[in-house]
Tab-separated table of C-alpha atoms in Angstrom:
chain	number	residue	atom	x	y	z
A	401	MET	CA	0.000	0.000	0.000
A	402	PRO	CA	1.293	3.510	-0.751
A	403	LEU	CA	2.404	5.493	2.260
A	404	THR	CA	0.432	8.335	3.801
A	405	ASP	CA	1.659	11.155	6.020
A	406	ALA	CA	-0.570	9.836	8.777
A	407	ALA	CA	1.010	6.384	8.556
A	408	ILE	CA	4.492	7.899	8.686
A	409	ARG	CA	3.678	10.026	11.733
A	410	ASN	CA	2.050	7.099	13.543
A	411	THR	CA	4.999	4.766	13.037
A	412	LYS	CA	6.927	4.552	16.305
A	413	PRO	CA	10.637	3.626	16.522
A	414	THR	CA	11.465	0.084	17.592
A	415	ASP	CA	14.636	-1.684	18.567
A	416	LYS	CA	15.312	-2.412	14.919
A	417	ALA	CA	15.262	-0.206	11.825
A	418	GLN	CA	11.979	-0.295	9.921
A	419	LYS	CA	11.355	0.137	6.191
A	420	LEU	CA	8.065	1.663	5.116
A	421	PHE	CA	7.638	1.034	1.372
A	422	ASP	CA	5.754	3.379	-0.918
A	423	GLY	CA	6.246	1.640	-4.263
A	424	GLY	CA	8.606	1.921	-7.178
A	425	GLY	CA	11.564	1.220	-4.911
A	426	LEU	CA	10.898	4.169	-2.603
A	427	PHE	CA	10.866	3.503	1.137
A	428	LEU	CA	11.250	5.377	4.395
A	429	LEU	CA	13.873	4.052	6.783
A	430	VAL	CA	12.877	4.626	10.424
A	431	THR	CA	15.853	4.244	12.783
A	432	PRO	CA	15.662	3.153	16.441
A	433	ALA	CA	16.533	6.761	17.314
A	434	GLY	CA	13.449	7.966	15.487
A	435	ARG	CA	15.154	9.493	12.429
A	436	ARG	CA	13.346	9.005	9.108
A	437	TYR	CA	15.375	8.769	5.885
A	438	TRP	CA	14.048	8.473	2.358
A	439	ARG	CA	15.769	5.829	0.269
A	440	LEU	CA	15.310	4.565	-3.278
A	441	LYS	CA	16.213	0.970	-4.115
A	442	TYR	CA	17.035	0.407	-7.769
A	443	ARG	CA	19.018	-1.874	-10.032
A	444	ILE	CA	21.409	-0.926	-12.829
A	445	ALA	CA	23.801	-3.127	-14.769
A	446	GLY	CA	22.621	-6.059	-12.681
A	447	LYS	CA	23.583	-4.450	-9.375
A	448	GLU	CA	21.231	-3.312	-6.636
A	449	LYS	CA	21.897	0.169	-5.275
A	450	LEU	CA	20.432	2.647	-2.789
A	451	LEU	CA	19.967	6.365	-3.384
A	452	ALA	CA	19.459	8.803	-0.488
A	453	LEU	CA	16.613	11.222	-1.167
A	454	GLY	CA	16.590	13.279	2.032
A	455	VAL	CA	15.183	13.339	5.553
A	456	TYR	CA	11.508	13.387	6.507
A	457	PRO	CA	9.797	15.808	7.201
A	458	ASP	CA	12.302	18.204	5.537
A	459	VAL	CA	11.611	16.224	2.375
A	460	SER	CA	7.883	15.586	2.312
A	461	LEU	CA	6.222	12.450	0.973
A	462	ALA	CA	5.223	14.293	-2.212
A	463	ALA	CA	8.764	15.627	-2.679
A	464	ALA	CA	10.250	12.147	-2.159
A	465	ARG	CA	7.927	10.704	-4.788
A	466	LYS	CA	8.968	13.427	-7.227
A	467	LYS	CA	12.638	12.621	-6.623
A	468	ARG	CA	11.864	8.912	-7.137
A	469	ASP	CA	10.185	9.632	-10.467
A	470	GLU	CA	13.100	11.798	-11.614
A	471	ALA	CA	15.553	9.055	-10.685
A	472	ARG	CA	13.546	6.442	-12.566
A	473	GLU	CA	13.537	8.707	-15.636
A	474	LYS	CA	17.330	8.695	-15.485
A	475	LEU	CA	17.326	4.912	-15.197
A	476	ALA	CA	15.101	4.664	-18.245
A	477	ALA	CA	17.683	6.741	-20.123
A	478	GLY	CA	20.500	4.464	-18.972
A	479	VAL	CA	21.859	6.929	-16.415
A	480	ASP	CA	22.754	5.829	-12.893
A	481	PRO	CA	20.939	8.358	-10.634
A	482	GLY	CA	23.411	7.731	-7.807
A	483	GLU	CA	26.383	8.606	-10.008
A	484	ALA	CA	24.493	11.589	-11.422
A	485	LYS	CA	23.937	12.861	-7.889
A	486	LYS	CA	27.642	12.505	-7.094
A	487	ALA	CA	28.511	14.384	-10.278
A	488	ASP	CA	26.113	17.177	-9.320
A	489	LYS	CA	27.723	17.445	-5.889
A	490	ARG	CA	31.178	17.588	-7.447
A	491	ALA	CA	30.000	20.322	-9.789
A	492	VAL	CA	28.647	22.306	-6.837
A	493	ARG	CA	31.941	21.923	-4.966
A	494	ILE	CA	33.947	22.980	-8.008
A	495	ALA	CA	31.657	25.944	-8.624
A	496	ALA	CA	32.053	26.996	-4.987
A	497	ALA	CA	35.844	26.758	-5.223
A	498	ASN	CA	35.761	28.716	-8.482
A	499	SER	CA	33.199	31.255	-7.324
A	500	PHE	CA	34.016	34.934	-7.623
A	501	GLU	CA	34.151	35.199	-3.833
A	502	ALA	CA	36.563	32.278	-3.471
A	503	VAL	CA	38.856	33.584	-6.198
A	504	ALA	CA	38.692	37.133	-4.816
A	505	LEU	CA	39.684	35.944	-1.343
A	506	ALA	CA	42.516	33.885	-2.825
A	507	TRP	CA	43.770	36.971	-4.687
A	508	MET	CA	43.633	38.974	-1.477
A	509	ASP	CA	45.554	36.279	0.404
A	510	GLU	CA	48.257	36.330	-2.270
A	511	ARG	CA	48.786	40.081	-2.007
A	512	ARG	CA	48.257	40.371	1.755
A	513	PRO	CA	52.001	40.356	2.625
A	514	TYR	CA	52.514	43.365	0.344
A	515	VAL	CA	49.723	45.694	1.490
A	516	GLU	CA	48.933	47.421	4.752
A	517	GLN	CA	46.272	45.882	6.957
A	518	ALA	CA	44.050	48.946	6.618
A	519	GLN	CA	44.202	48.701	2.839
A	520	TYR	CA	43.403	44.991	2.978
A	521	ASP	CA	40.418	45.660	5.242
A	522	LYS	CA	39.050	48.397	2.963
A	523	THR	CA	39.260	46.186	-0.110
A	524	LEU	CA	37.565	43.321	1.724
A	525	ALA	CA	34.817	45.661	2.933
A	526	ARG	CA	34.170	46.883	-0.618
A	527	PHE	CA	33.843	43.310	-1.827
A	528	GLN	CA	31.598	42.269	1.062
A	529	ASN	CA	29.333	45.295	0.759
A	530	ASP	CA	29.187	45.864	-2.976
A	531	ALA	CA	30.306	42.767	-4.912
A	532	PHE	CA	29.880	39.493	-3.014
A	533	PRO	CA	26.116	39.822	-2.436
A	534	TRP	CA	25.553	39.806	-6.219
A	535	LEU	CA	28.631	38.139	-7.715
A	536	GLY	CA	30.073	36.124	-4.836
A	537	LYS	CA	28.430	32.755	-5.460
A	538	ARG	CA	28.632	32.952	-9.247
A	539	PRO	CA	31.299	30.803	-10.967
A	540	ILE	CA	33.887	33.343	-12.016
A	541	SER	CA	34.111	31.878	-15.511
A	542	GLU	CA	30.400	32.566	-16.100
A	543	ILE	CA	30.324	36.222	-15.007
A	544	GLU	CA	29.861	38.661	-17.872
A	545	ALA	CA	30.376	42.411	-18.184
A	546	PRO	CA	26.689	43.395	-17.783
A	547	GLU	CA	26.563	41.712	-14.361
A	548	ILE	CA	29.609	43.668	-13.213
A	549	LEU	CA	28.198	46.865	-14.657
A	550	ASP	CA	25.019	46.370	-12.606
A	551	VAL	CA	27.176	46.168	-9.489
A	552	LEU	CA	29.090	49.328	-10.429
A	553	LYS	CA	25.912	51.248	-11.271
A	554	ARG	CA	24.456	50.287	-7.909
A	555	VAL	CA	27.486	51.814	-6.174
A	556	ASP	CA	27.522	54.866	-8.421
A	557	GLY	CA	23.793	55.328	-7.874
A	558	ARG	CA	24.283	56.000	-4.175
A	559	GLY	CA	26.737	58.792	-4.976
A	560	ALA	CA	29.951	56.809	-4.450
A	561	ARG	CA	31.418	57.273	-7.916
A	562	PHE	CA	35.040	57.030	-6.834
A	563	THR	CA	34.270	53.775	-5.003
A	564	ALA	CA	32.649	52.444	-8.187
A	565	HIS	CA	35.835	53.124	-10.139
A	566	ARG	CA	37.989	51.605	-7.416
A	567	LEU	CA	35.771	48.529	-7.234
A	568	ARG	CA	35.955	48.012	-10.998
A	569	GLY	CA	39.740	47.977	-10.797
A	570	GLU	CA	39.713	45.488	-7.926
A	571	ILE	CA	37.218	43.209	-9.677
A	572	SER	CA	39.453	43.329	-12.730
A	573	ARG	CA	42.449	42.282	-10.632
A	574	VAL	CA	40.482	39.308	-9.334
A	575	PHE	CA	39.795	38.200	-12.899
A	576	ARG	CA	43.443	38.649	-13.854
A	577	TYR	CA	44.398	36.480	-10.878
A	578	GLY	CA	41.753	33.960	-11.995
A	579	ILE	CA	43.255	33.884	-15.492
A	580	LYS	CA	46.683	33.237	-14.014
A	581	GLU	CA	45.370	30.395	-11.849
A	582	GLY	CA	43.222	28.867	-14.592
A	583	PHE	CA	39.798	29.688	-13.104
A	584	CYS	CA	38.695	31.833	-16.048
A	585	LYS	CA	39.915	32.860	-19.478
A	586	SER	CA	39.063	36.559	-19.740
A	587	ASP	CA	38.515	39.737	-17.749
A	588	PRO	CA	35.068	41.234	-18.479
A	589	ALA	CA	35.713	44.123	-16.080
A	590	ARG	CA	38.419	45.310	-18.426
A	591	ASP	CA	35.774	46.163	-21.011
A	592	LEU	CA	34.011	48.477	-18.552
A	593	VAL	CA	36.678	51.192	-18.447
A	594	GLY	CA	34.735	54.405	-19.009
A	595	ALA	CA	31.340	52.785	-18.402
A	596	ILE	CA	30.988	54.867	-15.245
A	597	PRO	CA	31.615	58.630	-15.722
A	598	PRO	CA	34.879	60.006	-14.298
A	599	ALA	CA	34.929	60.528	-10.557
A	600	GLN	CA	36.007	64.117	-11.056
A	601	THR	CA	36.591	66.438	-13.971
A	602	GLU	CA	40.217	67.456	-14.353
A	603	HIS	CA	40.868	71.034	-15.417
A	604	PHE	CA	43.909	70.044	-17.411
A	605	ALA	CA	43.886	67.397	-20.123
A	606	SER	CA	45.483	64.211	-18.884
A	607	ILE	CA	46.097	60.588	-19.811
A	608	THR	CA	45.136	58.220	-16.995
A	609	GLU	CA	44.863	54.890	-18.821
A	610	PRO	CA	48.085	52.940	-18.143
A	611	ALA	CA	48.306	51.465	-21.650
A	612	LYS	CA	48.137	54.940	-23.198
A	613	VAL	CA	50.681	56.207	-20.687
A	614	GLY	CA	53.042	53.478	-21.894
A	615	GLU	CA	52.488	54.535	-25.509
A	616	MET	CA	53.274	58.137	-24.620
A	617	LEU	CA	56.482	57.212	-22.793
A	618	ARG	CA	57.634	55.218	-25.807
A	619	ALA	CA	56.797	58.171	-28.037
A	620	PHE	CA	59.171	60.340	-25.990
A	621	ASP	CA	62.090	58.270	-27.289
A	622	GLY	CA	61.254	59.499	-30.780
A	623	PHE	CA	61.485	63.185	-29.813
A	624	ALA	CA	63.781	65.002	-32.216
A	625	GLY	CA	64.264	68.190	-30.175
A	626	THR	CA	67.100	69.226	-27.874
A	627	PHE	CA	68.460	66.959	-25.172
A	628	PRO	CA	67.342	69.189	-22.229
A	629	VAL	CA	63.774	69.208	-23.519
A	630	LEU	CA	63.896	65.432	-23.967
A	631	CYS	CA	65.045	65.118	-20.341
A	632	ALA	CA	62.239	67.444	-19.230
A	633	LEU	CA	59.729	65.266	-21.079
A	634	LYS	CA	61.027	62.156	-19.327
A	635	LEU	CA	61.122	63.777	-15.879
A	636	ALA	CA	57.723	65.507	-16.087
A	637	PRO	CA	55.610	62.337	-15.593
A	638	MET	CA	58.166	60.828	-13.216
A	639	LEU	CA	58.252	63.804	-10.824
A	640	PHE	CA	54.761	65.256	-11.545
A	641	VAL	CA	55.626	68.697	-10.212
A	642	ARG	CA	53.970	71.823	-11.606
A	643	PRO	CA	55.336	72.695	-15.085
A	644	GLY	CA	56.624	76.057	-13.897
A	645	GLU	CA	58.522	74.404	-11.050
A	646	LEU	CA	60.154	71.923	-13.407
A	647	ARG	CA	61.230	74.429	-16.042
A	648	GLN	CA	62.618	76.819	-13.402
A	649	ALA	CA	64.505	74.122	-11.498
A	650	GLU	CA	68.000	75.176	-10.459
A	651	TRP	CA	70.963	72.879	-9.997
A	652	SER	CA	71.611	74.351	-6.537
A	653	GLU	CA	68.331	72.818	-5.360
A	654	PHE	CA	69.406	69.243	-6.140
A	655	ASP	CA	71.399	66.764	-4.081
A	656	LEU	CA	71.832	63.874	-6.486
A	657	ASP	CA	73.844	61.844	-3.986
A	658	LYS	CA	70.937	61.935	-1.542
A	659	GLY	CA	68.384	61.716	-4.327
A	660	GLU	CA	66.566	64.910	-3.302
A	661	TRP	CA	65.211	68.075	-4.887
A	662	ARG	CA	64.247	70.871	-2.502
A	663	TYR	CA	62.619	74.048	-3.759
A	664	HIS	CA	60.135	76.761	-2.856
A	665	VAL	CA	56.558	76.263	-4.071
A	666	SER	CA	55.302	79.616	-5.261
A	667	LYS	CA	51.631	78.565	-5.170
A	668	THR	CA	51.533	77.443	-1.539
A	669	LYS	CA	54.467	79.576	-0.314
A	670	THR	CA	56.094	76.513	1.215
A	671	GLU	CA	59.275	74.521	0.912
A	672	HIS	CA	58.878	71.223	-0.923
A	673	LEU	CA	60.933	68.050	-1.062
A	674	VAL	CA	60.831	65.754	-4.073
A	675	PRO	CA	62.448	62.342	-3.479
A	676	LEU	CA	64.243	61.327	-6.665
A	677	ALA	CA	63.959	57.775	-7.919
A	678	ALA	CA	67.086	56.118	-9.258
A	679	GLN	CA	65.812	56.631	-12.818
A	680	ALA	CA	65.386	60.376	-12.229
A	681	VAL	CA	68.875	60.673	-10.756
A	682	ALA	CA	70.323	58.914	-13.800
A	683	ILE	CA	68.593	61.360	-16.173
A	684	LEU	CA	69.740	64.355	-14.146
A	685	ARG	CA	73.344	63.172	-13.949
A	686	GLU	CA	73.457	62.811	-17.706
A	687	LEU	CA	71.898	66.238	-18.167
A	688	HIS	CA	74.287	67.790	-15.632
A	689	ALA	CA	77.169	67.172	-18.010
A	690	LEU	CA	75.464	69.496	-20.486
A	691	THR	CA	73.810	72.197	-18.368
A	692	GLY	CA	75.418	71.742	-14.936
A	693	ALA	CA	77.758	74.694	-15.353
A	694	GLY	CA	74.814	77.062	-15.476
A	695	ARG	CA	72.069	78.061	-13.067
A	696	TYR	CA	69.096	76.307	-14.607
A	697	VAL	CA	68.607	72.594	-15.148
A	698	PHE	CA	66.604	73.393	-18.285
A	699	PRO	CA	68.032	76.633	-19.691
A	700	GLY	CA	66.371	78.581	-22.473
A	701	ALA	CA	67.292	77.771	-26.052
A	702	ARG	CA	68.337	81.379	-26.795
A	703	ASP	CA	69.387	82.607	-23.352
A	704	ARG	CA	71.020	80.103	-21.029
A	705	ASN	CA	70.677	82.575	-18.157
A	706	ARG	CA	66.918	82.129	-18.274
A	707	PRO	CA	64.851	78.950	-17.827
A	708	MET	CA	63.218	77.358	-20.821
A	709	SER	CA	59.940	78.810	-21.981
A	710	GLU	CA	56.713	77.871	-20.241
A	711	ALA	CA	55.399	76.710	-23.619
A	712	THR	CA	58.262	74.290	-24.242
A	713	ILE	CA	56.773	71.112	-22.769
A	714	ASN	CA	53.410	71.580	-24.454
A	715	ALA	CA	55.126	72.404	-27.718
A	716	ALA	CA	57.154	69.189	-27.436
A	717	LEU	CA	53.974	67.188	-26.761
A	718	ARG	CA	52.354	68.697	-29.849
A	719	ARG	CA	55.413	67.797	-31.939
A	720	LEU	CA	54.888	64.231	-30.822
A	721	GLY	CA	51.298	64.370	-32.059
A	722	TYR	CA	49.416	65.017	-28.807
A	723	ASP	CA	46.553	67.498	-28.579
A	724	THR	CA	47.348	69.606	-25.500
A	725	ARG	CA	43.734	70.752	-25.239
A	726	THR	CA	42.098	67.325	-25.126
A	727	GLU	CA	44.802	64.695	-24.490
A	728	ILE	CA	47.719	65.778	-22.304
A	729	THR	CA	49.422	68.921	-21.064
A	730	GLY	CA	52.492	69.477	-18.959
A	731	HIS	CA	50.206	70.026	-15.982
A	732	GLY	CA	48.251	66.874	-16.836
A	733	PHE	CA	51.077	64.661	-15.601
A	734	ARG	CA	49.978	65.576	-12.074
A	735	ALA	CA	46.456	64.274	-12.650
A	736	MET	CA	47.916	61.200	-14.319
A	737	ALA	CA	50.100	60.432	-11.301
A	738	ARG	CA	47.364	61.209	-8.767
A	739	THR	CA	44.870	58.901	-10.479
A	740	ILE	CA	47.137	55.932	-11.164
A	741	LEU	CA	49.030	56.085	-7.874
A	742	HIS	CA	45.773	55.878	-5.978
A	743	GLU	CA	43.569	53.683	-8.157
A	744	GLU	CA	46.165	51.283	-9.562
A	745	LEU	CA	49.131	51.323	-7.143
A	746	GLU	CA	46.844	51.977	-4.142
A	747	HIS	CA	48.897	54.616	-2.363
A	748	LYS	CA	47.196	56.670	0.313
A	749	PRO	CA	45.586	59.917	-0.882
A	750	GLU	CA	47.240	61.981	1.849
A	751	VAL	CA	50.706	60.756	0.805
A	752	ILE	CA	50.003	61.576	-2.841
A	753	GLU	CA	48.605	65.010	-1.957
A	754	HIS	CA	51.711	65.872	0.044
A	755	GLN	CA	53.915	64.808	-2.837
A	756	LEU	CA	51.827	67.004	-5.138
A	757	ALA	CA	52.650	69.892	-2.760
A	758	HIS	CA	48.981	70.539	-2.109
A	759	ALA	CA	47.935	72.318	1.051
A	760	VAL	CA	46.581	69.493	3.237
A	761	PRO	CA	45.586	70.660	6.746
A	762	ASP	CA	46.452	68.168	9.468
A	763	ASN	CA	45.237	67.779	13.024
A	764	LEU	CA	47.806	70.308	14.193
A	765	GLY	CA	46.431	72.905	11.823
A	766	SER	CA	49.511	73.159	9.604
A	767	ALA	CA	48.653	73.559	5.952
A	768	TYR	CA	51.631	71.637	4.656
A	769	ASN	CA	54.683	69.870	6.005
A	770	ARG	CA	57.323	69.162	3.378
A	771	THR	CA	58.794	66.265	5.359
A	772	LYS	CA	55.523	64.589	6.297
A	773	PHE	CA	55.202	60.986	5.057
A	774	ILE	CA	58.703	61.317	3.656
A	775	ARG	CA	59.547	57.615	4.008
A	776	ALA	CA	56.302	56.643	2.319
A	777	ARG	CA	56.882	59.269	-0.370
A	778	ARG	CA	60.399	58.030	-1.106
A	779	SER	CA	59.083	54.512	-1.523
A	780	MET	CA	56.154	55.733	-3.619
A	781	MET	CA	58.331	57.775	-5.982
A	782	GLN	CA	60.619	54.818	-6.648
A	783	GLU	CA	57.659	52.500	-7.161
A	784	TRP	CA	56.112	55.064	-9.510
A	785	ALA	CA	59.283	55.312	-11.605
A	786	ASP	CA	59.528	51.516	-11.746
A	787	TYR	CA	55.881	51.294	-12.779
A	788	LEU	CA	56.365	53.858	-15.555
A	789	GLY	CA	59.317	51.807	-16.766
A	790	ARG	CA	57.171	48.684	-16.943
A	791	LEU	CA	54.430	50.571	-18.771
A	792	LYS	CA	56.982	51.819	-21.266
A	793	ASP	CA	58.410	48.402	-22.037
A	794	GLY	CA	54.942	46.828	-22.068
A	795	SER	CA	55.522	44.376	-19.227
A	796	GLU	CA	52.806	45.900	-17.003
A	797	VAL	CA	49.437	44.454	-18.064
A	798	ASP	CA	46.817	46.524	-16.281
A	799	ALA	CA	43.081	46.300	-15.855
A	800	THR	CA	42.621	49.646	-17.525
A	801	ASP	CA	44.651	48.756	-20.625
């Protein structure tokens, strides 16, 4: 006789396990402890097997019968339902291991020794708040650009545009890690560069996409002008000082042995210290042989007692084919450095702002301290120069390429 819920509820445990049959191989196993397990007895390839279908009452009688019928359909098609169930479980385990959340956490573990704890915590918080709830359980290989864009729009929609841009870059890094480890084959976040409007409008034209920065740096090598102007072109993105400060630089302000440039910032009326990366020192030493006998690092073409013209850098950029109204200006190297140092190399905004010689009030009320964060700034300037070198030779593959 087929089972009924009343019959199941009225069956009391005994000293031995009981089997209550429903038909078609389905039965309920009642243990001496009172637990009730659904089982399906079936035969395939001449062998009798059992398939677990769940626990009563979590799996109701009707649900157990449905599972029985589905299993018998598989048998009719020559498929072992027990093996199919194992395969499904394996697929679930693999999908969980290859989920966006799992891969993201693995990427974070890999980079954890190289980032500060606060930075690690902020990245994790962004993922937990804005990415994992929608992408976390999805197999990373199945996620497509529109899904990521929905996540970014949700963040942007609450007025956190900068966070949306930062999150896109971090999601892209997860995919790049996944490609490296074999979890996925492409980075859909890479196609979303520009999908969210810029976080802020820069007054000066600037290039902030790393791949285009690399192209520009390679273009500098083809500059056919004078050697001092070529050196100024190479140092401008590396040092990202104001154009007027670069062109008026004096040799007396430099200590190449210490790797330092100290000068007075006319805009903020403060003294400023620029740590010089090894690459910058090498350029300056070579230039010193040519202009070191004079006052100015970059003397004028017609009068060596005056600094080079304020139009020189922009004129050189135009000679290289760049539109200084819409693409890049001498001042735009500052925006380029600020954006990439923060969004791609993840340096702290306050360290970058001090290196830009911006007036940044602190808790003591001082508008600017030229030696504040100096150790971090020295490290940042060397890392920045190294990064520019990798962009130039094409070895740095970035999410915003």
